[in-house]
PDB file of C-alpha atoms in Angstrom:
ATOM      1  CA  MET G   1      35.948 -33.634 -14.752  1.00 48.00           C
ATOM      2  CA  LYS G   2      32.254 -32.800 -14.523  1.00 63.00           C
ATOM      3  CA  THR G   3      31.112 -31.486 -11.155  1.00 71.00           C
ATOM      4  CA  ASP G   4      27.673 -32.289  -9.737  1.00 84.00           C
ATOM      5  CA  VAL G   5      26.968 -28.776  -8.481  1.00 86.00           C
ATOM      6  CA  ALA G   6      23.728 -29.638  -6.682  1.00 87.00           C
ATOM      7  CA  LYS G   7      25.279 -32.450  -4.638  1.00 89.00           C
ATOM      8  CA  LEU G   8      28.331 -30.326  -3.827  1.00 89.00           C
ATOM      9  CA  LEU G   9      26.196 -27.468  -2.503  1.00 90.00           C
ATOM     10  CA  GLN G  10      23.953 -29.848  -0.551  1.00 90.00           C
ATOM     11  CA  LYS G  11      27.035 -31.284   1.087  1.00 91.00           C
ATOM     12  CA  LYS G  12      28.305 -27.814   2.006  1.00 91.00           C
ATOM     13  CA  ARG G  13      24.935 -26.520   3.214  1.00 91.00           C
ATOM     14  CA  GLY G  14      26.204 -25.269   6.584  1.00 92.00           C
ATOM     15  CA  GLN G  15      29.067 -23.403   4.972  1.00 92.00           C
ATOM     16  CA  VAL G  16      26.755 -21.775   2.426  1.00 92.00           C
ATOM     17  CA  LEU G  17      24.434 -20.568   5.203  1.00 93.00           C
ATOM     18  CA  GLU G  18      27.309 -19.066   7.211  1.00 93.00           C
ATOM     19  CA  TYR G  19      28.732 -17.257   4.192  1.00 92.00           C
ATOM     20  CA  TRP G  20      25.279 -15.994   3.287  1.00 92.00           C
ATOM     21  CA  MET G  21      24.548 -14.723   6.806  1.00 92.00           C
ATOM     22  CA  THR G  22      27.970 -13.056   6.995  1.00 91.00           C
ATOM     23  CA  LYS G  23      27.302 -11.165   3.777  1.00 89.00           C
ATOM     24  CA  GLN G  24      23.860 -10.074   4.924  1.00 88.00           C
ATOM     25  CA  LEU G  25      24.981  -8.953   8.368  1.00 87.00           C
ATOM     26  CA  ALA G  26      27.930  -7.043   6.878  1.00 86.00           C
ATOM     27  CA  ASP G  27      25.614  -4.944   4.704  1.00 80.00           C
ATOM     28  CA  SER G  28      25.571  -1.345   5.949  1.00 74.00           C
ATOM     29  CA  ALA G  29      21.900  -1.083   4.882  1.00 72.00           C
ATOM     30  CA  LEU G  30      20.799  -3.996   7.121  1.00 78.00           C
ATOM     31  CA  ARG G  31      17.401  -3.133   8.613  1.00 79.00           C
ATOM     32  CA  GLU G  32      17.549  -4.416  12.171  1.00 79.00           C
ATOM     33  CA  ASP G  33      14.629  -2.104  12.977  1.00 81.00           C
ATOM     34  CA  LEU G  34      12.387  -4.197  10.712  1.00 84.00           C
ATOM     35  CA  MET G  35      13.764  -7.684  11.361  1.00 86.00           C
ATOM     36  CA  SER G  36      16.025  -9.103  14.069  1.00 88.00           C
ATOM     37  CA  ASN G  37      19.161 -11.084  13.192  1.00 87.00           C
ATOM     38  CA  GLU G  38      17.542 -14.222  14.611  1.00 89.00           C
ATOM     39  CA  GLU G  39      14.489 -13.801  12.368  1.00 90.00           C
ATOM     40  CA  LEU G  40      16.776 -13.176   9.397  1.00 90.00           C
ATOM     41  CA  ARG G  41      18.721 -16.385  10.071  1.00 91.00           C
ATOM     42  CA  GLU G  42      15.508 -18.399  10.481  1.00 92.00           C
ATOM     43  CA  GLN G  43      14.115 -17.006   7.232  1.00 90.00           C
ATOM     44  CA  SER G  44      17.366 -17.642   5.367  1.00 92.00           C
ATOM     45  CA  ASN G  45      17.675 -21.147   6.782  1.00 92.00           C
ATOM     46  CA  GLU G  46      14.164 -22.087   5.636  1.00 92.00           C
ATOM     47  CA  LEU G  47      14.738 -20.784   2.100  1.00 92.00           C
ATOM     48  CA  LEU G  48      18.162 -22.429   1.759  1.00 92.00           C
ATOM     49  CA  ASP G  49      16.863 -25.788   3.015  1.00 92.00           C
ATOM     50  CA  SER G  50      14.042 -25.746   0.461  1.00 91.00           C
ATOM     51  CA  LEU G  51      16.397 -24.679  -2.329  1.00 91.00           C
ATOM     52  CA  LEU G  52      19.041 -27.326  -1.699  1.00 90.00           C
ATOM     53  CA  ARG G  53      16.394 -30.050  -1.357  1.00 90.00           C
ATOM     54  CA  SER G  54      14.808 -29.084  -4.675  1.00 90.00           C
ATOM     55  CA  ILE G  55      17.775 -28.509  -6.988  1.00 88.00           C
ATOM     56  CA  SER G  56      19.470 -31.099  -9.124  1.00 85.00           C
ATOM     57  CA  ASP G  57      22.248 -30.837 -11.660  1.00 79.00           C
ATOM     58  CA  GLN G  58      19.582 -30.912 -14.388  1.00 80.00           C
ATOM     59  CA  ASN G  59      17.042 -28.331 -13.129  1.00 80.00           C
ATOM     60  CA  MET G  60      19.473 -25.649 -11.933  1.00 82.00           C
ATOM     61  CA  VAL G  61      19.435 -23.890 -15.306  1.00 76.00           C
ATOM     62  CA  ASP G  62      15.621 -23.656 -15.369  1.00 76.00           C
ATOM     63  CA  ALA G  63      14.087 -21.613 -12.548  1.00 74.00           C
ATOM     64  CA  ASP G  64      10.633 -22.179 -14.075  1.00 78.00           C
ATOM     65  CA  THR G  65      10.665 -25.926 -13.447  1.00 81.00           C
ATOM     66  CA  THR G  66       7.859 -27.217 -11.237  1.00 85.00           C
ATOM     67  CA  GLU G  67      10.471 -28.877  -9.032  1.00 87.00           C
ATOM     68  CA  LEU G  68      11.278 -25.413  -7.667  1.00 87.00           C
ATOM     69  CA  ASP G  69       7.658 -24.427  -6.977  1.00 89.00           C
ATOM     70  CA  GLY G  70       8.121 -24.895  -3.237  1.00 90.00           C
ATOM     71  CA  VAL G  71      11.175 -22.627  -3.273  1.00 89.00           C
ATOM     72  CA  LYS G  72       9.351 -19.951  -5.244  1.00 90.00           C
ATOM     73  CA  GLU G  73       6.383 -20.144  -2.867  1.00 91.00           C
ATOM     74  CA  ILE G  74       8.634 -19.508   0.140  1.00 91.00           C
ATOM     75  CA  LEU G  75      10.485 -16.741  -1.692  1.00 90.00           C
ATOM     76  CA  SER G  76       7.220 -15.096  -2.765  1.00 90.00           C
ATOM     77  CA  GLY G  77       5.990 -15.093   0.829  1.00 90.00           C
ATOM     78  CA  ILE G  78       9.256 -13.504   1.965  1.00 90.00           C
ATOM     79  CA  SER G  79       9.077 -10.835  -0.761  1.00 89.00           C
ATOM     80  CA  ILE G  80       5.454  -9.910  -0.011  1.00 89.00           C
ATOM     81  CA  SER G  81       6.074  -9.765   3.758  1.00 88.00           C
ATOM     82  CA  ARG G  82       9.134  -7.561   3.200  1.00 88.00           C
ATOM     83  CA  ALA G  83       7.104  -5.217   1.007  1.00 86.00           C
ATOM     84  CA  LYS G  84       4.518  -4.903   3.787  1.00 84.00           C
ATOM     85  CA  GLN G  85       7.197  -4.447   6.456  1.00 86.00           C
ATOM     86  CA  GLY G  86       8.717  -1.496   4.617  1.00 85.00           C
ATOM     87  CA  PHE G  87      11.852  -2.988   3.033  1.00 87.00           C
ATOM     88  CA  SER G  88      13.038  -1.290  -0.167  1.00 86.00           C
ATOM     89  CA  PRO G  89      13.358  -3.123  -3.523  1.00 85.00           C
ATOM     90  CA  ARG G  90      17.148  -2.852  -3.216  1.00 85.00           C
ATOM     91  CA  GLU G  91      17.182  -4.448   0.242  1.00 86.00           C
ATOM     92  CA  THR G  92      14.912  -7.275  -0.903  1.00 86.00           C
ATOM     93  CA  GLY G  93      16.980  -7.860  -4.049  1.00 85.00           C
ATOM     94  CA  LEU G  94      20.237  -7.958  -2.108  1.00 86.00           C
ATOM     95  CA  TYR G  95      18.767 -10.633   0.160  1.00 89.00           C
ATOM     96  CA  VAL G  96      18.538 -13.001  -2.818  1.00 89.00           C
ATOM     97  CA  PHE G  97      21.655 -11.953  -4.712  1.00 89.00           C
ATOM     98  CA  SER G  98      23.850 -12.227  -1.630  1.00 91.00           C
ATOM     99  CA  LEU G  99      22.925 -15.929  -1.706  1.00 92.00           C
ATOM    100  CA  LYS G 100      24.425 -16.105  -5.191  1.00 92.00           C
ATOM    101  CA  ASP G 101      27.687 -14.686  -3.808  1.00 92.00           C
ATOM    102  CA  ALA G 102      27.710 -17.252  -0.997  1.00 93.00           C
ATOM    103  CA  LEU G 103      27.094 -20.168  -3.372  1.00 92.00           C
ATOM    104  CA  ASN G 104      29.826 -19.006  -5.741  1.00 92.00           C
ATOM    105  CA  GLN G 105      32.238 -18.537  -2.849  1.00 92.00           C
ATOM    106  CA  VAL G 106      31.767 -22.187  -1.851  1.00 91.00           C
ATOM    107  CA  LEU G 107      32.249 -23.289  -5.473  1.00 90.00           C
ATOM    108  CA  GLN G 108      35.507 -21.336  -5.740  1.00 90.00           C
ATOM    109  CA  GLU G 109      36.821 -23.079  -2.638  1.00 89.00           C
ATOM    110  CA  GLU G 110      35.712 -26.572  -3.648  1.00 88.00           C
ATOM    111  CA  VAL G 111      36.287 -26.593  -7.404  1.00 84.00           C
ATOM    112  CA  LYS G 112      40.008 -25.739  -7.512  1.00 78.00           C
ATOM    113  CA  GLY G 113      42.391 -26.117 -10.385  1.00 76.00           C
ATOM    114  CA  ASP G 114      39.726 -26.648 -13.033  1.00 82.00           C
ATOM    115  CA  MET G 115      38.651 -23.291 -14.391  1.00 87.00           C
ATOM    116  CA  ASN G 116      36.310 -24.814 -16.963  1.00 88.00           C
ATOM    117  CA  ALA G 117      34.423 -26.791 -14.307  1.00 87.00           C
ATOM    118  CA  LEU G 118      34.296 -23.752 -12.019  1.00 88.00           C
ATOM    119  CA  TYR G 119      32.943 -21.577 -14.843  1.00 89.00           C
ATOM    120  CA  ALA G 120      30.262 -24.139 -15.759  1.00 88.00           C
ATOM    121  CA  ALA G 121      29.231 -24.533 -12.103  1.00 88.00           C
ATOM    122  CA  SER G 122      29.075 -20.757 -11.565  1.00 89.00           C
ATOM    123  CA  GLN G 123      26.950 -20.360 -14.678  1.00 90.00           C
ATOM    124  CA  LYS G 124      24.398 -22.808 -13.291  1.00 89.00           C
ATOM    125  CA  VAL G 125      24.250 -20.988  -9.946  1.00 90.00           C
ATOM    126  CA  ASN G 126      23.955 -17.591 -11.650  1.00 90.00           C
ATOM    127  CA  LYS G 127      21.071 -18.697 -13.889  1.00 90.00           C
ATOM    128  CA  LEU G 128      19.274 -20.280 -10.940  1.00 89.00           C
ATOM    129  CA  ILE G 129      19.517 -17.260  -8.632  1.00 89.00           C
ATOM    130  CA  ASP G 130      18.833 -14.765 -11.426  1.00 90.00           C
ATOM    131  CA  GLY G 131      15.595 -16.643 -12.185  1.00 88.00           C
ATOM    132  CA  LEU G 132      14.624 -16.587  -8.519  1.00 88.00           C
ATOM    133  CA  GLY G 133      15.516 -12.893  -8.436  1.00 89.00           C
ATOM    134  CA  ILE G 134      12.850 -12.226 -11.073  1.00 89.00           C
ATOM    135  CA  VAL G 135      10.304 -14.049  -8.916  1.00 87.00           C
ATOM    136  CA  THR G 136      11.406 -11.927  -5.972  1.00 89.00           C
ATOM    137  CA  PHE G 137      10.887  -8.611  -7.744  1.00 87.00           C
ATOM    138  CA  GLU G 138       7.571  -9.642  -9.294  1.00 87.00           C
ATOM    139  CA  THR G 139       6.079 -10.635  -5.960  1.00 89.00           C
ATOM    140  CA  PHE G 140       7.654  -7.669  -4.166  1.00 87.00           C
ATOM    141  CA  ILE G 141       5.967  -5.283  -6.614  1.00 88.00           C
ATOM    142  CA  LYS G 142       2.644  -7.074  -6.111  1.00 85.00           C
ATOM    143  CA  GLY G 143       3.037  -6.799  -2.340  1.00 84.00           C
ATOM    144  CA  ARG G 144       3.892  -3.109  -2.589  1.00 84.00           C
ATOM    145  CA  GLU G 145       0.896  -2.481  -4.858  1.00 84.00           C
ATOM    146  CA  ASP G 146      -1.372  -4.219  -2.336  1.00 83.00           C
ATOM    147  CA  VAL G 147       0.012  -1.961   0.421  1.00 80.00           C
ATOM    148  CA  ILE G 148      -0.550   1.169  -1.691  1.00 81.00           C
ATOM    149  CA  LEU G 149      -4.117   0.153  -2.585  1.00 81.00           C
ATOM    150  CA  ARG G 150      -4.929  -0.580   1.061  1.00 79.00           C
ATOM    151  CA  GLN G 151      -3.449   2.743   2.184  1.00 74.00           C
ATOM    152  CA  THR G 152      -5.341   4.576  -0.564  1.00 72.00           C
ATOM    153  CA  ASP G 153      -8.610   3.009   0.600  1.00 70.00           C
ATOM    154  CA  GLU G 154      -7.837   3.918   4.218  1.00 67.00           C
ATOM    155  CA  ILE G 155      -6.948   7.514   3.327  1.00 67.00           C
ATOM    156  CA  THR G 156     -10.092   7.841   1.223  1.00 64.00           C
ATOM    157  CA  GLU G 157     -12.182   6.506   4.111  1.00 63.00           C
ATOM    158  CA  ILE G 158     -10.532   8.876   6.591  1.00 63.00           C
ATOM    159  CA  SER G 159     -10.806  11.897   4.292  1.00 61.00           C
ATOM    160  CA  THR G 160     -14.545  11.430   3.714  1.00 69.00           C
ATOM    161  CA  PRO G 161     -16.094  11.188   7.193  1.00 81.00           C
ATOM    162  CA  VAL G 162     -19.826  11.750   7.567  1.00 86.00           C
ATOM    163  CA  ILE G 163     -20.453  13.738  10.748  1.00 87.00           C
ATOM    164  CA  ARG G 164     -23.753  14.086  12.613  1.00 89.00           C
ATOM    165  CA  VAL G 165     -23.523  17.763  13.535  1.00 88.00           C
ATOM    166  CA  TRP G 166     -27.116  17.933  14.813  1.00 89.00           C
ATOM    167  CA  ASP G 167     -30.151  15.745  15.068  1.00 90.00           C
ATOM    168  CA  GLY G 168     -31.295  15.420  11.444  1.00 92.00           C
ATOM    169  CA  ILE G 169     -28.270  17.272  10.005  1.00 92.00           C
ATOM    170  CA  LEU G 170     -25.192  15.609   8.476  1.00 93.00           C
ATOM    171  CA  ALA G 171     -21.957  17.206   7.298  1.00 92.00           C
ATOM    172  CA  LEU G 172     -19.389  15.681   4.988  1.00 89.00           C
ATOM    173  CA  PRO G 173     -16.138  17.683   4.690  1.00 88.00           C
ATOM    174  CA  ILE G 174     -14.305  16.749   1.483  1.00 83.00           C
ATOM    175  CA  ILE G 175     -10.536  17.162   1.479  1.00 80.00           C
ATOM    176  CA  GLY G 176      -8.420  16.745  -1.646  1.00 77.00           C
ATOM    177  CA  THR G 177      -9.234  16.034  -5.278  1.00 74.00           C
ATOM    178  CA  LEU G 178     -12.682  14.689  -6.102  1.00 72.00           C
ATOM    179  CA  ASP G 179     -12.536  12.129  -8.908  1.00 73.00           C
ATOM    180  CA  SER G 180     -15.008   9.501 -10.130  1.00 73.00           C
ATOM    181  CA  SER G 181     -13.928   6.719  -7.754  1.00 72.00           C
ATOM    182  CA  ARG G 182     -13.841   9.044  -4.765  1.00 74.00           C
ATOM    183  CA  THR G 183     -17.234  10.481  -5.659  1.00 77.00           C
ATOM    184  CA  GLN G 184     -18.616   6.959  -5.468  1.00 78.00           C
ATOM    185  CA  VAL G 185     -17.189   6.540  -1.946  1.00 79.00           C
ATOM    186  CA  VAL G 186     -18.538   9.945  -0.886  1.00 81.00           C
ATOM    187  CA  MET G 187     -21.969   9.127  -2.265  1.00 84.00           C
ATOM    188  CA  GLU G 188     -22.122   5.678  -0.670  1.00 85.00           C
ATOM    189  CA  ASN G 189     -20.993   6.937   2.757  1.00 85.00           C
ATOM    190  CA  LEU G 190     -23.424   9.827   2.691  1.00 88.00           C
ATOM    191  CA  LEU G 191     -26.430   7.798   1.549  1.00 89.00           C
ATOM    192  CA  GLU G 192     -25.751   5.055   4.086  1.00 90.00           C
ATOM    193  CA  GLU G 193     -25.583   7.606   6.899  1.00 90.00           C
ATOM    194  CA  ILE G 194     -28.787   9.319   5.721  1.00 92.00           C
ATOM    195  CA  VAL G 195     -30.593   5.986   5.975  1.00 91.00           C
ATOM    196  CA  ALA G 196     -28.987   5.110   9.321  1.00 91.00           C
ATOM    197  CA  SER G 197     -29.671   8.485  10.969  1.00 90.00           C
ATOM    198  CA  GLY G 198     -32.893   9.485   9.222  1.00 91.00           C
ATOM    199  CA  SER G 199     -31.390  12.906   8.517  1.00 92.00           C
ATOM    200  CA  THR G 200     -33.161  15.344   6.207  1.00 93.00           C
ATOM    201  CA  ILE G 201     -30.297  17.759   5.523  1.00 94.00           C
ATOM    202  CA  ALA G 202     -26.771  16.983   4.319  1.00 93.00           C
ATOM    203  CA  ILE G 203     -23.982  19.545   4.017  1.00 93.00           C
ATOM    204  CA  LEU G 204     -21.144  18.928   1.551  1.00 90.00           C
ATOM    205  CA  ASP G 205     -18.240  21.139   2.574  1.00 90.00           C
ATOM    206  CA  ILE G 206     -15.721  21.576  -0.271  1.00 86.00           C
ATOM    207  CA  SER G 207     -13.449  24.128   1.430  1.00 85.00           C
ATOM    208  CA  GLY G 208     -10.726  21.439   1.380  1.00 83.00           C
ATOM    209  CA  VAL G 209     -11.031  20.807  -2.363  1.00 80.00           C
ATOM    210  CA  PRO G 210      -8.103  22.606  -4.081  1.00 79.00           C
ATOM    211  CA  ALA G 211      -9.926  23.345  -7.347  1.00 76.00           C
ATOM    212  CA  VAL G 212     -13.305  22.879  -8.954  1.00 75.00           C
ATOM    213  CA  ASP G 213     -13.524  22.149 -12.663  1.00 77.00           C
ATOM    214  CA  SER G 214     -16.412  20.930 -14.803  1.00 78.00           C
ATOM    215  CA  LEU G 215     -15.720  17.292 -13.861  1.00 79.00           C
ATOM    216  CA  VAL G 216     -15.708  18.009 -10.105  1.00 78.00           C
ATOM    217  CA  ALA G 217     -18.881  20.060 -10.499  1.00 80.00           C
ATOM    218  CA  GLN G 218     -20.592  17.163 -12.280  1.00 81.00           C
ATOM    219  CA  HIS G 219     -19.576  14.829  -9.443  1.00 81.00           C
ATOM    220  CA  LEU G 220     -21.071  17.244  -6.911  1.00 81.00           C
ATOM    221  CA  ILE G 221     -24.305  17.530  -8.904  1.00 85.00           C
ATOM    222  CA  LYS G 222     -24.608  13.732  -9.015  1.00 85.00           C
ATOM    223  CA  THR G 223     -24.103  13.519  -5.257  1.00 85.00           C
ATOM    224  CA  VAL G 224     -26.749  16.191  -4.657  1.00 88.00           C
ATOM    225  CA  ALA G 225     -29.186  14.341  -6.952  1.00 89.00           C
ATOM    226  CA  ALA G 226     -28.613  11.035  -5.169  1.00 89.00           C
ATOM    227  CA  THR G 227     -29.110  12.723  -1.786  1.00 90.00           C
ATOM    228  CA  ARG G 228     -32.428  14.201  -2.912  1.00 90.00           C
ATOM    229  CA  LEU G 229     -33.601  10.809  -4.119  1.00 90.00           C
ATOM    230  CA  MET G 230     -33.117   9.627  -0.524  1.00 90.00           C
ATOM    231  CA  GLY G 231     -35.419  12.397   0.694  1.00 89.00           C
ATOM    232  CA  ALA G 232     -32.757  14.736   2.059  1.00 91.00           C
ATOM    233  CA  GLU G 233     -31.851  18.287   1.041  1.00 91.00           C
ATOM    234  CA  CYS G 234     -28.207  18.895   0.153  1.00 91.00           C
ATOM    235  CA  ILE G 235     -26.253  22.102   0.802  1.00 92.00           C
ATOM    236  CA  ILE G 236     -22.796  22.782  -0.657  1.00 90.00           C
ATOM    237  CA  SER G 237     -20.567  24.957   1.513  1.00 91.00           C
ATOM    238  CA  GLY G 238     -16.993  26.173   1.234  1.00 88.00           C
ATOM    239  CA  ILE G 239     -17.523  28.094  -1.991  1.00 82.00           C
ATOM    240  CA  ARG G 240     -14.434  30.335  -2.034  1.00 82.00           C
ATOM    241  CA  PRO G 241     -14.306  33.415  -4.340  1.00 82.00           C
ATOM    242  CA  GLU G 242     -11.886  31.744  -6.770  1.00 81.00           C
ATOM    243  CA  ILE G 243     -14.098  28.654  -6.956  1.00 79.00           C
ATOM    244  CA  ALA G 244     -17.179  30.830  -7.597  1.00 81.00           C
ATOM    245  CA  GLN G 245     -15.344  32.589 -10.449  1.00 83.00           C
ATOM    246  CA  THR G 246     -14.299  29.248 -11.949  1.00 80.00           C
ATOM    247  CA  VAL G 247     -17.856  27.887 -11.804  1.00 80.00           C
ATOM    248  CA  VAL G 248     -19.216  31.005 -13.525  1.00 83.00           C
ATOM    249  CA  HIS G 249     -16.423  30.965 -16.130  1.00 84.00           C
ATOM    250  CA  LEU G 250     -17.148  27.326 -16.970  1.00 80.00           C
ATOM    251  CA  GLY G 251     -20.847  28.065 -17.311  1.00 82.00           C
ATOM    252  CA  ILE G 252     -21.828  25.433 -14.744  1.00 78.00           C
ATOM    253  CA  ASP G 253     -25.391  25.799 -13.513  1.00 78.00           C
ATOM    254  CA  LEU G 254     -25.668  25.358  -9.744  1.00 78.00           C
ATOM    255  CA  SER G 255     -28.746  27.572  -9.452  1.00 79.00           C
ATOM    256  CA  ASN G 256     -30.951  24.719  -8.223  1.00 85.00           C
ATOM    257  CA  ILE G 257     -28.500  23.814  -5.447  1.00 86.00           C
ATOM    258  CA  VAL G 258     -28.214  25.682  -2.159  1.00 89.00           C
ATOM    259  CA  THR G 259     -24.614  26.961  -1.823  1.00 88.00           C
ATOM    260  CA  LYS G 260     -23.001  28.767   1.092  1.00 89.00           C
ATOM    261  CA  ALA G 261     -19.605  30.361   1.595  1.00 87.00           C
ATOM    262  CA  THR G 262     -18.755  28.544   4.837  1.00 89.00           C
ATOM    263  CA  LEU G 263     -19.832  25.537   6.850  1.00 89.00           C
ATOM    264  CA  ALA G 264     -21.108  27.905   9.558  1.00 90.00           C
ATOM    265  CA  HIS G 265     -23.398  29.631   7.065  1.00 91.00           C
ATOM    266  CA  ALA G 266     -24.610  26.265   5.792  1.00 91.00           C
ATOM    267  CA  LEU G 267     -25.341  25.092   9.338  1.00 91.00           C
ATOM    268  CA  LYS G 268     -27.248  28.303  10.068  1.00 91.00           C
ATOM    269  CA  PHE G 269     -29.339  27.783   6.920  1.00 91.00           C
ATOM    270  CA  ALA G 270     -30.010  24.175   7.965  1.00 92.00           C
ATOM    271  CA  PHE G 271     -31.239  25.352  11.388  1.00 92.00           C
ATOM    272  CA  GLU G 272     -33.563  27.867   9.752  1.00 90.00           C
ATOM    273  CA  THR G 273     -34.894  25.205   7.375  1.00 90.00           C
ATOM    274  CA  MET G 274     -35.659  22.914  10.308  1.00 89.00           C
ATOM    275  CA  ARG G 275     -37.086  25.832  12.329  1.00 87.00           C
ATOM    276  CA  LEU G 276     -34.415  25.496  14.966  1.00 85.00           C
ATOM    277  CA  SER G 277     -32.947  28.361  16.923  1.00 82.00           C
ATOM    278  CA  VAL G 278     -29.632  28.435  18.771  1.00 78.00           C
ATOM    279  CA  ASN G 279     -29.289  31.266  21.293  1.00 79.00           C
ATOM    280  CA  LYS G 280     -26.547  32.350  23.624  1.00 78.00           C
ATOM    281  CA  ILE G 281     -27.340  32.090  27.308  1.00 79.00           C
ATOM    282  CA  ALA G 282     -25.864  34.819  29.431  1.00 73.00           C
ATOM    283  CA  LYS G 283     -23.744  33.518  32.226  1.00 71.00           C
ATOM    284  CA  GLU G 284     -25.343  34.233  35.574  1.00 66.00           C
ATOM    285  CA  LYS G 285     -23.272  36.169  38.035  1.00 62.00           C
ATOM    286  CA  THR G 286     -22.556  34.281  41.206  1.00 61.00           C
ATOM    287  CA  ALA G 287     -23.256  36.041  44.451  1.00 56.00           C
ATOM    288  CA  GLU G 288     -20.125  37.067  46.329  1.00 54.00           C
TER     289      GLU G 288
END
């Protein structure tokens, strides 16, 4: 006898939810630090309600049907939020596939004595959840990529701060590899701060750059040129001996750029250029 799987599961909704929650809570990898059991039940309840309302005996074998768009929208939101919360792909995948186990468990209890009907019903459930599993992983990856891009932007912003070290003097310490995209950020930040502060000298400190090759040197030259177009002089500091040897070996011409070994030397040169003098003041002895 043919079994209407959708109607059977809708009828046993409460049982499906309890089996599903039991399987999730029994998982040794359950992340209670990221989501409470109450939040997990609420999330599971919402997804199951939408799923059981949307399925029919005809559309269960086609997860791409528009009738399941609402389910996929909820599932996509769950996947993206889990990616942002710090769940792993395995944990997110198990959330969906444990639902498959719960649905099949109900089918095994309700469709007894007819192995052919049970097999056909299980096949429908498997195809449905496997299709939703693909949606889960696709959206999870997108959510994780969004997190990585945002973190990359934040790290880039943090690692390229423009500092006002003196009135009219800016310093930009560069830490890490300098590539084309990062050079653009460095240049934009520096030029914006030159305009905002009216500074006439900018110091690029590359002591935190692990290596300088011809590409990095070209990026530095472009930054210096852009700074000069804004009416400010640019000094490159942090030229370590190994970097100096590399620059000479590559035949890169930095003769028209002021370079200094350390940020302190660059700052001293900037003071001299602006005719500033910093002197130590002897501490006066207090009368006993």
